[in-house]
Coordinates of C-alpha atoms in Angstrom, one line a residue:
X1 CA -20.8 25.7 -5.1
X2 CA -21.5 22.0 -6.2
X3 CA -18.8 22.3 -8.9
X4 CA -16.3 23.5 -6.5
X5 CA -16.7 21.1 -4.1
X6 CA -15.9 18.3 -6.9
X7 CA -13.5 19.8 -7.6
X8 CA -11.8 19.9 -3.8
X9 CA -12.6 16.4 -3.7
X10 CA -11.3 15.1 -7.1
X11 CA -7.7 17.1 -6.2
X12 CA -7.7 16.3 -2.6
X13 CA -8.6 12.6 -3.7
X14 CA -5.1 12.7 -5.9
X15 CA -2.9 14.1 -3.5
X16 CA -3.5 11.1 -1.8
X17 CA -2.2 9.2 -4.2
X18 CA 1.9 8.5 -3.6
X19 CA 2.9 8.5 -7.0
X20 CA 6.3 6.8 -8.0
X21 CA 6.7 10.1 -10.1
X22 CA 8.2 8.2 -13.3
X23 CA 7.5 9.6 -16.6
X24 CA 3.9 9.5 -17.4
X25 CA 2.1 9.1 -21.0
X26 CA -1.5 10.0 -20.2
X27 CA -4.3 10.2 -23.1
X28 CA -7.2 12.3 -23.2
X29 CA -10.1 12.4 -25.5
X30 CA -13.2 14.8 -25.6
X31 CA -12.7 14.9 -22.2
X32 CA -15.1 17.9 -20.5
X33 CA -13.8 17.9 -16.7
X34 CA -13.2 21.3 -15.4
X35 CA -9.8 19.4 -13.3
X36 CA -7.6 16.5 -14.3
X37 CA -5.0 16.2 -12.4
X38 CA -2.1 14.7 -14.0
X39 CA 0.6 14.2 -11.5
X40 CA 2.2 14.5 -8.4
X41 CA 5.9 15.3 -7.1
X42 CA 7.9 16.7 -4.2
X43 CA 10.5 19.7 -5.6
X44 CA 13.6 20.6 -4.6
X45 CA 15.0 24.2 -5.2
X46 CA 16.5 22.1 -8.5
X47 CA 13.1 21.1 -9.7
X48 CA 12.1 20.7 -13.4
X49 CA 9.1 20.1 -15.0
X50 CA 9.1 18.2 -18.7
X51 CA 5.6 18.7 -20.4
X52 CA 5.5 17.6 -24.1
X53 CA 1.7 17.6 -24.8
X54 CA 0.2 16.4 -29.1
X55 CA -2.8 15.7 -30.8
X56 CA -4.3 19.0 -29.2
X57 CA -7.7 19.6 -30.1
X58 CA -10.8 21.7 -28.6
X59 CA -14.6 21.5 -29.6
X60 CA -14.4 25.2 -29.8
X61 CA -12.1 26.6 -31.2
X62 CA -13.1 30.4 -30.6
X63 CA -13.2 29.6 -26.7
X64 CA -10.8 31.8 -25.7
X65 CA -8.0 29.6 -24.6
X66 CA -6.2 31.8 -21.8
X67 CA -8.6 29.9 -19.5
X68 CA -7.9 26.4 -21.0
X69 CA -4.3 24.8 -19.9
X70 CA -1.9 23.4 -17.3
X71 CA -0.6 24.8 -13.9
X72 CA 0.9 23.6 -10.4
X73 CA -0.2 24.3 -7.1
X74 CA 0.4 23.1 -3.7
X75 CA -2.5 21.7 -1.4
X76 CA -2.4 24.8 0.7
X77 CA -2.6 26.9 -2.3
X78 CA -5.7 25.1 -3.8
X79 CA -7.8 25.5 -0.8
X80 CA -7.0 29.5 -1.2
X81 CA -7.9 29.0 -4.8
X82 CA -11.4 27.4 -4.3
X83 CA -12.1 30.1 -1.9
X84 CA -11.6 32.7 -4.4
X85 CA -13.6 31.4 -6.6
X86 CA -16.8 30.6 -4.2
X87 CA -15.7 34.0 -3.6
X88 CA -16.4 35.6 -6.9
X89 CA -12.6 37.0 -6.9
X90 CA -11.5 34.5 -10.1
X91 CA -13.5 32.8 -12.6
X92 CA -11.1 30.3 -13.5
X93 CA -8.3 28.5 -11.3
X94 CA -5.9 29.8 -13.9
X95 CA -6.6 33.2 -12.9
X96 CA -5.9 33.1 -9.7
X97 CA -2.0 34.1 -8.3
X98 CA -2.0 31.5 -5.9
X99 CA -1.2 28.8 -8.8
X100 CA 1.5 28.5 -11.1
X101 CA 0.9 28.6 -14.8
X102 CA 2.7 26.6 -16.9
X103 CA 1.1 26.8 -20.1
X104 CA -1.9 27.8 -21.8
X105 CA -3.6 26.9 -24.7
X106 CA -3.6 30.8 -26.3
X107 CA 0.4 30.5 -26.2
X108 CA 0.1 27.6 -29.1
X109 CA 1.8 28.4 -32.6
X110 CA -0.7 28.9 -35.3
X111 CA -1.8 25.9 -37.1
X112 CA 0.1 23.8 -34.3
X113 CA -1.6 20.7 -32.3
X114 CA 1.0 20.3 -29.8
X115 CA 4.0 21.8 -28.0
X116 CA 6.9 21.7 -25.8
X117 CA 8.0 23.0 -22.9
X118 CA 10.4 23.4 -19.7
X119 CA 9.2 24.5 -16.4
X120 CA 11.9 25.4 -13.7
X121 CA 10.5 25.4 -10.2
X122 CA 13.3 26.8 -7.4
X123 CA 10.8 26.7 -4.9
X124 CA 10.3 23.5 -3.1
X125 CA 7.1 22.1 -1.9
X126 CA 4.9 19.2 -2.7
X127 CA 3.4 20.1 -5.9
X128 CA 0.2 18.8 -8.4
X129 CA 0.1 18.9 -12.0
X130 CA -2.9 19.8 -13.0
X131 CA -5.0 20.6 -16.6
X132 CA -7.5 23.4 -16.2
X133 CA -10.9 23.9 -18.7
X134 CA -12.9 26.7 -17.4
X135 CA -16.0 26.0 -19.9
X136 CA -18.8 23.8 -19.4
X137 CA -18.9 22.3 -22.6
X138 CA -15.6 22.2 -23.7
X139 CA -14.4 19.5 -25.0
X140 CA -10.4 18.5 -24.9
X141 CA -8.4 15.6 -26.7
X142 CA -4.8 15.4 -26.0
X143 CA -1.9 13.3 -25.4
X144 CA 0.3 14.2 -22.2
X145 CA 3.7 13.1 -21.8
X146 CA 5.2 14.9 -18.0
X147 CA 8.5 14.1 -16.5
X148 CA 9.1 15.5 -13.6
X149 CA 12.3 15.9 -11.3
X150 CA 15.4 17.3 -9.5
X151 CA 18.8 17.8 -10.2
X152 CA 20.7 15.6 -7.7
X153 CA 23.7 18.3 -6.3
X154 CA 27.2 19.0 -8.0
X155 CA 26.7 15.7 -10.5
X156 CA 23.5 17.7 -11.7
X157 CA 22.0 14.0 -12.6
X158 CA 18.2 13.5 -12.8
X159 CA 16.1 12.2 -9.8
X160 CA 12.8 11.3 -10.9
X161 CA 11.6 9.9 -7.6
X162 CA 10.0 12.3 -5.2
X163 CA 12.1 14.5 -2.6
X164 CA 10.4 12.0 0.1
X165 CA 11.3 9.2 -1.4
X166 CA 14.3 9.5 -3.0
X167 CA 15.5 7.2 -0.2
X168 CA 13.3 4.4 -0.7
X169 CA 15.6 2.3 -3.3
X170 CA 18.4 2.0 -0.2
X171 CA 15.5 1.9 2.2
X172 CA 14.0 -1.7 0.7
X173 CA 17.7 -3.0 -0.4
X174 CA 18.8 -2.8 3.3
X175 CA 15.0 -4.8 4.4
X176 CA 15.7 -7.0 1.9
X177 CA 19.2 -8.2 3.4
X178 CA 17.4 -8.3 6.5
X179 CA 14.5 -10.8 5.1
X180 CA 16.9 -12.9 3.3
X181 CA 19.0 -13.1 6.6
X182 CA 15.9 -14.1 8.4
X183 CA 15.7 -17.0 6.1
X184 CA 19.0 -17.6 6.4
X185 CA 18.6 -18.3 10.3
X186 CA 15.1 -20.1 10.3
X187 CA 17.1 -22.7 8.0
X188 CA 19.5 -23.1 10.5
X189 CA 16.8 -23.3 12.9
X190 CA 14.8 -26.0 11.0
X191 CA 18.3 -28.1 10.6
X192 CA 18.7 -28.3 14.1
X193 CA 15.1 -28.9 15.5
X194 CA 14.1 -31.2 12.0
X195 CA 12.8 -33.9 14.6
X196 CA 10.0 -31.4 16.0
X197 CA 9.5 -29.4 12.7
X198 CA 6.0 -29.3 11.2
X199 CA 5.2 -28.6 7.6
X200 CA 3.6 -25.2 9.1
X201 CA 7.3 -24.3 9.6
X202 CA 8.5 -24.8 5.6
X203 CA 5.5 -22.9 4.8
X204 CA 6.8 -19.7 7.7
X205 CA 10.3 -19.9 5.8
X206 CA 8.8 -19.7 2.3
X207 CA 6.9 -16.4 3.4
X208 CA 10.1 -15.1 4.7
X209 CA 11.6 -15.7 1.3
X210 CA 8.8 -14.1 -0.6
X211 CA 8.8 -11.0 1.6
X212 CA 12.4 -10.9 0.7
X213 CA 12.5 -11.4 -3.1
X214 CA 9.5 -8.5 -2.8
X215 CA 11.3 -6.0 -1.7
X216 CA 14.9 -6.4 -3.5
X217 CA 12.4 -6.2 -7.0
X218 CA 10.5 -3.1 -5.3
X219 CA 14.6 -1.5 -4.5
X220 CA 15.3 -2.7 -8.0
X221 CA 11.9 -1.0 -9.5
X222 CA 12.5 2.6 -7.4
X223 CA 16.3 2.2 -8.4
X224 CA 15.8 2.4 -12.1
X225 CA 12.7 5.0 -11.2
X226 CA 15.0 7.7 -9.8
X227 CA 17.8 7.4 -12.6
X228 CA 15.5 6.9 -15.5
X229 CA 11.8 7.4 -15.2
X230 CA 11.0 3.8 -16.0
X231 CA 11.1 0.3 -13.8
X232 CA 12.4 -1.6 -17.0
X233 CA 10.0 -4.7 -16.5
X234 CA 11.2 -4.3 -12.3
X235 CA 7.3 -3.6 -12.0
X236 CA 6.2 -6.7 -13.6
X237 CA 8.6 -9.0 -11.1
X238 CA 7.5 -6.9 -8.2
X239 CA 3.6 -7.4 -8.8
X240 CA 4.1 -11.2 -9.4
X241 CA 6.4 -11.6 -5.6
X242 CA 4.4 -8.8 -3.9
X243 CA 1.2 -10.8 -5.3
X244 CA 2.7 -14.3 -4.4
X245 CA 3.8 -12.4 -0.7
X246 CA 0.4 -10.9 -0.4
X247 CA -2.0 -14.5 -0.8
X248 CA 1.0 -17.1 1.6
X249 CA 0.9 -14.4 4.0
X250 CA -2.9 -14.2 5.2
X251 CA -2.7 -18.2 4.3
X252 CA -0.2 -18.1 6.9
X253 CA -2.4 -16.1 9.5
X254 CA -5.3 -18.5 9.0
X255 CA -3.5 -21.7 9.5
X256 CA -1.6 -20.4 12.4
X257 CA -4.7 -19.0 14.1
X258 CA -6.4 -22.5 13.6
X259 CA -4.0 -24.3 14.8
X260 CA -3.1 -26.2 11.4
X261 CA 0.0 -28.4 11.7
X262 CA 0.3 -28.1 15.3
X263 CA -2.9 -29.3 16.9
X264 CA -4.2 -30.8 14.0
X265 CA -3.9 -32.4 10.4
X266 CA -6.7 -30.4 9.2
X267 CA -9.0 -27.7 8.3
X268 CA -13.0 -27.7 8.8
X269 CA -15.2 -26.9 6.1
X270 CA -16.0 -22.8 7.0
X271 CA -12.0 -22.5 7.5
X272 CA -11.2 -23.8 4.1
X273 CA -14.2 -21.9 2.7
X274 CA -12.1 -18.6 4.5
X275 CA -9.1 -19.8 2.2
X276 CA -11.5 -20.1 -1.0
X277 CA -12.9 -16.5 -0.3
X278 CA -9.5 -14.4 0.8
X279 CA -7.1 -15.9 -2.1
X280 CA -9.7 -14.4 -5.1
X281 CA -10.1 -11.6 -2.9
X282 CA -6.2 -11.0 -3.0
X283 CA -6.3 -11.4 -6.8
X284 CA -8.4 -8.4 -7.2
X285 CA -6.7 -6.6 -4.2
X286 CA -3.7 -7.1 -6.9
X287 CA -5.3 -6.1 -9.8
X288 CA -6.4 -3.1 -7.9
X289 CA -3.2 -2.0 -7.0
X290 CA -1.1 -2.9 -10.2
X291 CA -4.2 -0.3 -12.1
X292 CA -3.5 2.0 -9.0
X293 CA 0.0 2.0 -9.6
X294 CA 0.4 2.1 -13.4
X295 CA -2.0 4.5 -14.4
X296 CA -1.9 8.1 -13.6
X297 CA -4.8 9.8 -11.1
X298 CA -6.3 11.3 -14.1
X299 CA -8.1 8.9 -15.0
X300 CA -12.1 8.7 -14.7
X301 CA -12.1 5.4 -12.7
X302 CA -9.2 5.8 -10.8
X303 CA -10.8 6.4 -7.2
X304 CA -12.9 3.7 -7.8
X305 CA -10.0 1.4 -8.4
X306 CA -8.7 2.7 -5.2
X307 CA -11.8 2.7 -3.1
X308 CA -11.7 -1.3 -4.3
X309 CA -8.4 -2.1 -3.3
X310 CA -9.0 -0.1 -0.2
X311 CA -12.4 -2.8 0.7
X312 CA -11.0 -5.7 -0.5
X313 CA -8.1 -5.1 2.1
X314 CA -10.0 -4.3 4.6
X315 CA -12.0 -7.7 4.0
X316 CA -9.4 -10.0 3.8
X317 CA -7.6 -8.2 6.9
X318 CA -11.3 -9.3 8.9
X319 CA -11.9 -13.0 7.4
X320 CA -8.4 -13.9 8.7
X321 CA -9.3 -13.6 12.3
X322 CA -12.9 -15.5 11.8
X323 CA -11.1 -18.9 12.0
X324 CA -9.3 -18.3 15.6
X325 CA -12.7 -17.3 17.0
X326 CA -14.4 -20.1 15.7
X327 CA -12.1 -22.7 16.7
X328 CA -11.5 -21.2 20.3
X329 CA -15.3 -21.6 20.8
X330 CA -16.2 -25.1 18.9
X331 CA -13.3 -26.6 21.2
X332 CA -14.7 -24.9 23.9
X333 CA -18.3 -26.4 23.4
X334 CA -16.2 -29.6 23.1
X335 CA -14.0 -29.5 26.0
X336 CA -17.1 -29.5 28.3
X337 CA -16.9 -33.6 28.1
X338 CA -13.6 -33.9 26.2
X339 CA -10.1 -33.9 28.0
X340 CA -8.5 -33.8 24.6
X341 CA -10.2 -30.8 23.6
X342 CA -9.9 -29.0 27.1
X343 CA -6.0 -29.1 26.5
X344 CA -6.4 -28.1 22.8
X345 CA -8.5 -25.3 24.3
X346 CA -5.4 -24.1 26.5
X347 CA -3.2 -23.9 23.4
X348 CA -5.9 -22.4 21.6
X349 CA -6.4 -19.7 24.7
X350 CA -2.9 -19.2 24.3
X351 CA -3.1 -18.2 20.9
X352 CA -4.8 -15.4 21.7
X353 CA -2.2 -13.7 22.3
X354 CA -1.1 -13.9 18.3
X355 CA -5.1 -13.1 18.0
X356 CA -3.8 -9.8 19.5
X357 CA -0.6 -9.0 17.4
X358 CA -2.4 -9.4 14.5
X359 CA -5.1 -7.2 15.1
X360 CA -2.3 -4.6 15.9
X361 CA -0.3 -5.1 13.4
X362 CA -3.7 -4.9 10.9
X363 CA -4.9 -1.5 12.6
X364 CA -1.1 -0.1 12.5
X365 CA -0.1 -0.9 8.4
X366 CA -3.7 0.1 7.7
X367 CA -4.6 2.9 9.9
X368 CA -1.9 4.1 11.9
X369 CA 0.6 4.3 8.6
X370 CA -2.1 6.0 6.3
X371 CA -2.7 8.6 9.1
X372 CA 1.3 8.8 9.2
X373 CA 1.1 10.0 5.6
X374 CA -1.4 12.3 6.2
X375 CA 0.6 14.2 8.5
X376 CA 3.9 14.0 7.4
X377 CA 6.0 16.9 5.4
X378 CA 6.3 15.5 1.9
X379 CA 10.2 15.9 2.2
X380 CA 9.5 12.7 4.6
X381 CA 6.9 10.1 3.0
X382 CA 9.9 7.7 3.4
X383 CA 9.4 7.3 7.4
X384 CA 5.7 6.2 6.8
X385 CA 7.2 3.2 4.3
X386 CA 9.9 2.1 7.0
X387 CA 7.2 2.4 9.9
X388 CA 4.9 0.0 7.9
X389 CA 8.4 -2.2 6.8
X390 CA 9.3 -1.9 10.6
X391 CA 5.7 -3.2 11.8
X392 CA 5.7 -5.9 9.4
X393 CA 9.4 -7.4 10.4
X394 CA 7.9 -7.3 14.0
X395 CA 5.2 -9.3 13.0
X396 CA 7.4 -11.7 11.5
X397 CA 10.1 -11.8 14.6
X398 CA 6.8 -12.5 16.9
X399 CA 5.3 -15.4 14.6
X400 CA 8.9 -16.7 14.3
X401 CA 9.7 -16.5 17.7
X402 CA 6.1 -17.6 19.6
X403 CA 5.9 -20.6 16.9
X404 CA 9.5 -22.0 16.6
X405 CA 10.3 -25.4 16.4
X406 CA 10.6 -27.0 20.1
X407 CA 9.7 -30.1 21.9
X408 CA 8.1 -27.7 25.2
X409 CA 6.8 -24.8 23.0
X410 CA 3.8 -23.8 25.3
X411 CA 1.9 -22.8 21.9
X412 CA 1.8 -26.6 21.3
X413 CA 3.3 -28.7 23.5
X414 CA 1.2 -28.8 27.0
X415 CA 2.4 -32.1 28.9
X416 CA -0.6 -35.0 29.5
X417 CA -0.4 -34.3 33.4
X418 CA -1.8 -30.7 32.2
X419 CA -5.3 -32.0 31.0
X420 CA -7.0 -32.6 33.7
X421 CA -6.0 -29.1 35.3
X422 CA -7.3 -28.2 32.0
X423 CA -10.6 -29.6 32.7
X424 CA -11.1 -28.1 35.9
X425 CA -9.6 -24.7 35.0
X426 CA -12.9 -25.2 32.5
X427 CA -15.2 -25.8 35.2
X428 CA -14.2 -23.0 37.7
X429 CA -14.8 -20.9 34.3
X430 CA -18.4 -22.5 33.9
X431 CA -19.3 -22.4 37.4
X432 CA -18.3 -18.7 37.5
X433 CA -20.2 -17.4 33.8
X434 CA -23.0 -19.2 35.9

């Protein structure tokens, strides 16, 4: 029972995993797991499967090898499987009708360490490649080379991305235009308002253009993906922009929410010490992903790569809003005997409402997306990437918008004859927590 419910948790772990389905060289050595899973992919009723496995060797070579080799299965399939077998009805995964055999190890030619083959798959469904060894002690070496796609209509032409994502390249080309037309129009915008713009402004348009050089490399990477199986070095430019994207952003959030630039000149010690902690953290959160990415879920520390990336996120997403708390209540200590600070307080209390959008916009690309994934036919994964891309532009629009550059923005321009309503809008407050 123990075994099996490893098992469910190792394959349900993978197809998690949105794999960008290229062609995949994966290496095993004296490996004893009853399950690696090698791959994912969404079919079409043109689906083929390209397995060109070397190097084959057991530790036994009198195991009988009908129970040692690869098959695919759906997610609804495999829960059928593990049943059977808590079941007593099959001993080994590969006996069971429920999967698709592809190849096992008793079909080798004598004196052969490796072998070839084409599977066809007409039906379509979101399927896992997976490597079964029903012994205990058996050890496998191998080298695994799988290439899996569809045939794209008449033209016949090979799509190696994913039936729910063979969208995605035209998907992040037409965001991209959008980003760089963003950029375009805060330029315009900084031109004509240059005598109230801040430095906090030139910092908002180089996000933009980040964001934007991000995803015309990420088009560019799934672009070459579908026609070829390989990002051609797209990857490498991705990681660097999505990287550079990933630390200007939440530096972004943290000066905004403190009010750097607009209220003031500076950052206090715990705010910079926020900086020093989420721009490492956003290193690893990098790392995490470009191991997440590049390697296939068959390997042994795979989840844990994930689980990382996963906390590291989740960290950096809740040190960004410990600066906006901490300066709405040291300038509300403050304002108690400071007209200055009561008005700083006011923009600060006005800031909440950003406070709020990016708390939403946190819980949605985290929570709300993953749970859209979740749920979603595989023939769709694409509306979960444009509901996260949608989400983020919003973000954007709003921070543009709320902090543009204007003499009577009420983010940060609250006239003098405003402080002392300030102060006694303080008071009443006071008076009434009293």
């Amino acid at each position: 029972m123990g075994r099996i419910c490893g098992i469910l948790a190792v394959l349900l772990g993978v197809m998690t995993y949105l794999s960008s389905a290229e062609i995949r060289t994966t290496v095993i050595r004296s490996d004893t797991r009853p399950i690696i899973p090698i791959d994912e992919f969404g079919f079409t009723h043109t689906g083929r499967l390209e397995l060109n496995v070397s190097g084959i060797s057991v530790s036994n070579r009198n195991a009988d090898l009908t129970k040692v080799g690869f098959f695919l299965c759906t997610r609804e399939s495999w829960l059928h499987v593990l049943q059977q077998m808590e079941e007593s009805e099959v001993g080994c995964a590969l006996e069971s009708q429920l999967v698709k055999r592809v190849y096992t190890f008793n079909s080798l030619p004598p004196n052969s360490d490796g072998f070839g083959s084409l599977y066809v798959e007409t039906d379509s469904d979101q399927y896992t490649l997976v490597f079964a060894n029903c012994y205990d002690d058996l050890g496998v070496s191998m080298t695994v080379r799988s290439a899996m796609y569809n045939l794209d209509g008449k033209s016949r032409q090979r799509d190696y991305l994913s039936a729910g994502k063979t969208v995605l390249p035209r998907v992040y080309f037409a965001l991209s235009m959008i980003y760089w037309g963003m950029a375009a129009l805060w330029t315009v915008i900084l031109y004509k308002k240059r005598l109230t713009v801040f430095r906090i402004h030139v910092f908002m348009l180089a996000v933009v253009l980040l964001k934007a050089l991000n995803l015309l490399c990420e088009a560019e990477d799934k672009s070459y993906i579908k026609k070829t199986g390989s990002a051609h070095g797209w990857d490498v430019v991705f990681y660097i922009f999505s990287f550079l994207k990933g630390i200007t952003l939440f530096t972004l959030i943290v000066l905004i929410g403190t009010g750097w630039s607009f209220l003031k000149p500076y950052l206090q010690d715990r705010e910079k010490k926020v900086l020093i902690i989420v721009i490492p953290l956003q290193v690893v959160a990098n790392i995490a992903q470009v191991v997440i990415d590049e390697t296939s879920p068959f390997a042994q520390d795979w989840l844990t790569w994930k689980q990382l990336f996963l906390l590291v996120d989740v960290v950096c997403c809740c040190a960004v809003l410990f600066p906006i708390v901490w300066s709405i209540k040291n300038l509300r200590e403050a304002a108690r005997s400071d007209g200055k600070a009561a008005v700083n307080l006011l923009k600060l209390t006005l800031f909440r409402h950003y406070y709020v959008v990016v708390i939403c916009y946190i819980y949605f690309t985290r929570v709300v997306v993953y749970a859209l994934e979740t749920i979603t036919s595989y023939r769709y994964l694409w509306t979960s990437v444009v509901a996260a891309e949608l989400a983020t532009l919003a973000f954007y629009v709003f921070t543009g918008y709320k902090f543009q550059p204007q003499p009577h923005n009420p983010y940060f321009a609250i006239d003098d004859d405003e402080e002392e309503a300030a102060i006694d809008q303080l008071k009443l407050e006071d008076e009434f927590e009293l």
